[in-house]
Short mmCIF file of C-alpha atoms in Angstrom, two decimals:
data_model
loop_
_atom_site.label_atom_id
_atom_site.label_comp_id
_atom_site.label_asym_id
_atom_site.label_seq_id
_atom_site.Cartn_x
_atom_site.Cartn_y
_atom_site.Cartn_z
CA UNK P 1 -201.20 -238.18 4.84
CA UNK P 2 -197.73 -237.29 5.88
CA UNK P 3 -194.86 -239.93 4.97
CA UNK P 4 -191.62 -239.77 6.26
CA UNK P 5 -188.73 -241.65 3.98
CA UNK P 6 -185.24 -242.17 5.47
CA UNK P 7 -182.07 -243.52 3.71
CA UNK P 8 -178.45 -243.25 4.32
CA UNK P 9 -175.51 -245.66 4.44
CA UNK P 10 -175.89 -249.04 5.92
CA UNK P 11 -172.26 -250.17 7.00
CA UNK P 12 -169.65 -248.36 8.30
CA UNK P 13 -166.00 -248.77 9.45
CA UNK P 14 -165.12 -247.88 13.32
CA UNK P 15 -164.07 -244.04 13.27
CA UNK P 16 -166.46 -243.30 10.22
CA UNK P 17 -169.42 -240.72 10.32
CA UNK P 18 -172.82 -242.04 9.99
CA UNK P 19 -175.17 -239.94 7.60
CA UNK P 20 -178.98 -240.12 7.35
CA UNK P 21 -181.43 -238.50 5.59
CA UNK P 22 -185.21 -237.81 6.20
CA UNK P 23 -187.25 -236.27 3.31
CA UNK P 24 -191.19 -235.46 4.82
CA UNK P 25 -194.04 -236.13 2.02
CA UNK P 26 -197.66 -234.87 2.10
CA UNK P 27 -197.31 -232.47 5.39
CA UNK P 28 -196.30 -229.18 6.48
CA UNK P 29 -192.67 -229.14 7.65
CA UNK P 30 -193.18 -225.94 10.26
CA UNK P 31 -194.77 -226.42 13.57
CA UNK P 32 -193.12 -229.75 14.66
CA UNK P 33 -190.00 -231.17 15.96
CA UNK P 34 -188.20 -233.27 13.96
CA UNK P 35 -186.13 -236.24 15.81
CA UNK P 36 -183.89 -239.28 15.33
CA UNK P 37 -184.26 -242.27 17.47
CA UNK P 38 -182.19 -245.43 17.43
CA UNK P 39 -182.66 -248.97 18.47
CA UNK P 40 -179.81 -251.25 19.49
CA UNK P 41 -180.38 -254.81 18.40
CA UNK P 42 -182.76 -256.43 21.07
CA UNK P 43 -182.79 -253.05 23.36
CA UNK P 44 -185.29 -250.28 23.97
CA UNK P 45 -185.53 -246.85 21.99
CA UNK P 46 -182.97 -243.89 22.48
CA UNK P 47 -183.78 -240.52 21.64
CA UNK P 48 -180.65 -239.06 19.59
CA UNK P 49 -181.90 -235.31 18.77
CA UNK P 50 -184.24 -233.08 17.26
CA UNK P 51 -184.59 -230.01 14.92
CA UNK P 52 -187.58 -227.74 14.17
CA UNK P 53 -188.05 -225.84 10.80
CA UNK P 54 -185.95 -222.94 11.73
CA UNK P 55 -182.74 -224.97 12.51
CA UNK P 56 -183.04 -224.91 16.37
CA UNK P 57 -181.78 -228.02 17.79
CA UNK P 58 -181.64 -230.31 21.10
CA UNK P 59 -179.40 -233.55 21.54
CA UNK P 60 -179.22 -236.30 23.96
CA UNK P 61 -176.49 -235.12 26.46
CA UNK P 62 -175.09 -238.70 26.20
CA UNK P 63 -174.60 -238.39 22.37
CA UNK P 64 -174.31 -234.31 21.72
CA UNK P 65 -170.75 -234.68 21.40
CA UNK P 66 -170.97 -236.44 18.23
CA UNK P 67 -174.45 -235.39 17.11
CA UNK P 68 -175.15 -232.81 14.36
CA UNK P 69 -178.91 -232.71 13.13
CA UNK P 70 -179.44 -230.25 10.08
CA UNK P 71 -182.62 -229.14 7.91
CA UNK P 72 -183.31 -228.48 4.58
CA UNK P 73 -186.51 -226.78 4.32
CA UNK P 74 -186.57 -225.90 0.97
CA UNK P 75 -186.61 -230.01 0.23
CA UNK P 76 -188.44 -230.81 3.13
CA UNK P 77 -185.73 -232.78 4.77
CA UNK P 78 -183.77 -233.16 7.63
CA UNK P 79 -180.49 -235.26 8.18
CA UNK P 80 -178.39 -236.83 11.09
CA UNK P 81 -174.66 -237.17 11.35
CA UNK P 82 -172.99 -239.24 14.13
CA UNK P 83 -169.04 -239.20 14.20
CA UNK P 84 -166.39 -241.09 15.21
CA UNK P 85 -168.94 -244.49 15.53
CA UNK P 86 -168.13 -247.65 17.31
CA UNK P 87 -169.69 -251.14 17.33
CA UNK P 88 -171.97 -249.67 20.17
CA UNK P 89 -173.69 -247.60 17.41
CA UNK P 90 -175.08 -250.43 15.55
CA UNK P 91 -178.71 -249.82 15.46
CA UNK P 92 -182.08 -249.25 13.68
CA UNK P 93 -182.38 -245.51 12.96
CA UNK P 94 -185.73 -243.96 13.09
CA UNK P 95 -186.90 -240.42 11.86
CA UNK P 96 -190.06 -239.34 13.70
CA UNK P 97 -192.33 -236.17 13.66
CA UNK P 98 -192.95 -234.85 17.21
CA UNK P 99 -195.52 -232.27 18.39
CA UNK P 100 -195.96 -230.35 21.88
CA UNK P 101 -198.92 -228.44 23.13
CA UNK P 102 -200.73 -226.94 26.06
CA UNK P 103 -203.63 -229.10 27.60
CA UNK P 104 -206.00 -227.45 30.05
CA UNK P 105 -205.75 -229.45 33.08
CA UNK P 106 -208.99 -230.58 34.23
CA UNK P 107 -211.27 -228.52 36.90
CA UNK P 108 -209.16 -225.58 35.56
CA UNK P 109 -206.28 -226.83 37.95
CA UNK P 110 -203.40 -225.26 35.76
CA UNK P 111 -202.10 -226.98 32.63
CA UNK P 112 -200.41 -229.91 31.11
CA UNK P 113 -197.94 -230.61 28.21
CA UNK P 114 -198.75 -233.04 25.52
CA UNK P 115 -195.77 -234.18 23.49
CA UNK P 116 -195.51 -237.57 20.95
CA UNK P 117 -194.48 -238.75 18.02
CA UNK P 118 -197.18 -239.38 15.74
CA UNK P 119 -195.37 -240.21 12.21
CA UNK P 120 -192.51 -242.48 12.05
CA UNK P 121 -190.08 -243.79 9.22
CA UNK P 122 -189.45 -247.41 8.36
CA UNK P 123 -186.20 -247.51 9.89
CA UNK P 124 -182.64 -247.92 8.53
CA UNK P 125 -180.06 -250.49 9.80
CA UNK P 126 -176.96 -249.38 10.36
CA UNK P 127 -173.94 -251.54 11.50
CA UNK P 128 -170.62 -250.71 12.49
CA UNK P 129 -167.86 -253.35 11.69
CA UNK P 130 -164.49 -253.93 10.68
CA UNK W 1 -184.92 -235.69 35.97
CA UNK W 2 -184.76 -237.28 32.64
CA UNK W 3 -185.93 -241.10 33.40
CA UNK W 4 -188.77 -243.04 32.41
CA UNK W 5 -189.21 -246.21 34.09
CA UNK W 6 -191.11 -249.19 33.11
CA UNK W 7 -191.48 -252.61 34.05
CA UNK W 8 -189.89 -254.86 31.61
CA UNK W 9 -192.46 -257.25 31.00
CA UNK W 10 -196.12 -257.76 31.55
CA UNK W 11 -198.62 -260.58 30.58
CA UNK W 12 -202.07 -261.10 30.31
CA UNK W 13 -204.64 -263.75 29.45
CA UNK W 14 -206.63 -263.41 26.23
CA UNK W 15 -209.80 -261.09 26.98
CA UNK W 16 -208.44 -259.91 30.06
CA UNK W 17 -207.21 -256.28 31.36
CA UNK W 18 -203.87 -255.26 31.89
CA UNK W 19 -202.17 -252.02 33.08
CA UNK W 20 -198.50 -251.03 32.01
CA UNK W 21 -197.08 -248.29 33.86
CA UNK W 22 -194.23 -245.54 33.40
CA UNK W 23 -193.05 -243.73 35.90
CA UNK W 24 -190.91 -239.97 36.29
CA UNK W 25 -190.66 -236.78 37.22
CA UNK W 26 -191.58 -235.28 34.15
CA UNK W 27 -195.17 -236.85 34.26
CA UNK W 28 -196.14 -234.48 36.84
CA UNK W 29 -196.27 -231.93 33.88
CA UNK W 30 -196.13 -233.99 30.53
CA UNK W 31 -199.26 -236.40 29.43
CA UNK W 32 -196.94 -239.67 28.64
CA UNK W 33 -197.51 -240.90 25.15
CA UNK W 34 -197.27 -244.53 24.48
CA UNK W 35 -196.16 -246.47 21.24
CA UNK W 36 -196.44 -250.35 20.18
CA UNK W 37 -193.73 -251.83 18.65
CA UNK W 38 -193.85 -255.48 16.94
CA UNK W 39 -191.30 -257.35 15.92
CA UNK W 40 -189.17 -255.86 12.99
CA UNK W 41 -191.69 -252.85 12.79
CA UNK W 42 -191.26 -249.09 13.67
CA UNK W 43 -193.11 -247.97 16.73
CA UNK W 44 -196.44 -246.75 16.26
CA UNK W 45 -198.39 -244.43 18.42
CA UNK W 46 -201.49 -245.92 20.24
CA UNK W 47 -202.57 -243.20 22.49
CA UNK W 48 -201.37 -239.64 23.91
CA UNK W 49 -202.52 -236.54 25.91
CA UNK W 50 -205.51 -236.87 27.81
CA UNK W 51 -206.78 -239.74 26.21
CA UNK W 52 -206.23 -239.55 22.42
CA UNK W 53 -206.09 -242.19 19.97
CA UNK W 54 -204.90 -241.88 16.40
CA UNK W 55 -207.16 -242.67 13.66
CA UNK W 56 -207.27 -246.64 13.43
CA UNK W 57 -206.25 -247.50 17.28
CA UNK W 58 -209.20 -249.62 19.19
CA UNK W 59 -210.94 -247.79 21.88
CA UNK W 60 -209.60 -250.72 24.16
CA UNK W 61 -206.78 -248.73 24.62
CA UNK W 62 -206.83 -246.01 27.30
CA UNK W 63 -204.74 -244.13 29.56
CA UNK W 64 -204.62 -242.74 32.91
CA UNK W 65 -202.19 -240.65 35.36
CA UNK W 66 -201.58 -239.95 39.16
CA UNK W 67 -198.31 -237.91 39.95
CA UNK W 68 -195.58 -239.16 38.54
CA UNK W 69 -197.20 -242.33 37.08
CA UNK W 70 -198.86 -242.88 33.80
CA UNK W 71 -200.92 -245.95 33.00
CA UNK W 72 -201.75 -247.92 29.99
CA UNK W 73 -204.79 -249.83 30.03
CA UNK W 74 -205.63 -252.35 27.77
CA UNK W 75 -209.39 -253.55 28.30
CA UNK W 76 -210.02 -256.91 26.74
CA UNK W 77 -206.52 -257.52 25.48
CA UNK W 78 -206.19 -259.54 21.75
CA UNK W 79 -203.73 -261.83 20.61
CA UNK W 80 -202.49 -258.77 17.92
CA UNK W 81 -202.18 -256.64 21.21
CA UNK W 82 -198.78 -258.91 22.01
CA UNK W 83 -195.78 -256.27 21.40
CA UNK W 84 -193.35 -253.97 23.33
CA UNK W 85 -194.99 -250.86 24.88
CA UNK W 86 -192.92 -247.57 25.04
CA UNK W 87 -193.83 -244.21 26.82
CA UNK W 88 -192.30 -241.23 26.07
CA UNK W 89 -192.78 -237.62 27.15
CA UNK W 90 -189.93 -234.68 27.37
CA UNK W 91 -188.10 -234.09 30.52
CA UNK W 92 -188.62 -231.62 33.07
CA UNK W 93 -186.45 -229.32 31.55
CA UNK W 94 -188.77 -229.45 27.98
CA UNK W 95 -185.36 -229.69 26.01
CA UNK W 96 -185.19 -233.28 25.75
CA UNK W 97 -186.88 -236.34 24.69
CA UNK W 98 -186.87 -239.17 26.69
CA UNK W 99 -188.34 -242.86 26.43
CA UNK W 100 -189.17 -245.58 28.92
CA UNK W 101 -187.21 -249.00 28.79
CA UNK W 102 -189.99 -250.44 26.91
CA UNK W 103 -192.65 -253.31 28.63
CA UNK W 104 -192.71 -256.80 26.74
CA UNK W 105 -196.76 -257.67 26.74
CA UNK W 106 -197.28 -261.32 26.32
CA UNK W 107 -200.84 -262.04 25.73
CA UNK W 108 -201.40 -265.95 27.09
#
């Protein structure tokens, strides 16, 4: 059973760089999208970005200028760096495994895509405060 | 468009059926996936694709879709179903992941 274990600094000052790492245990690293998601207190889920096993990344356009996601396939780990943090970056951060596939539509009417995140880390609380 | 829209809150009487909807342009080409989140816990995938449930998810959860709208239906809602529910897909470009704003389900 695949498990994600995440860790990183929980308390930062404004302008510092947030750094979190997520380790993948019990499953393959390739063939999936590895995402970071955050959730500010009392608010919804916000996707930050993703990386695949070959290091190809996609980022949320609203955060792209401050985000770097990297991968270490030798350790089955991927990491998040978010620079120049402010109090607005205070949130619970999750790592998750995503999978995308093509699914034939009913009655042979073309196809759909299916994307889902089936494994999540427990979450790490990051607080930004002076 | 990169947005998915959900109603903020829905309520249902114990044992009754409730539908939670999600709208967005990407749903014309992507099946929505749905996540349940209880306070203080990580989201849990409850259904994805045409109508696939991960192991351990009860069959009272089902999905349907039409045009740009996906719906999560809970048939015979239980007290333990009270939670926040989020829909999710990739955007129309396929390059980004999007979440709906979430629906708070109250079981009365």
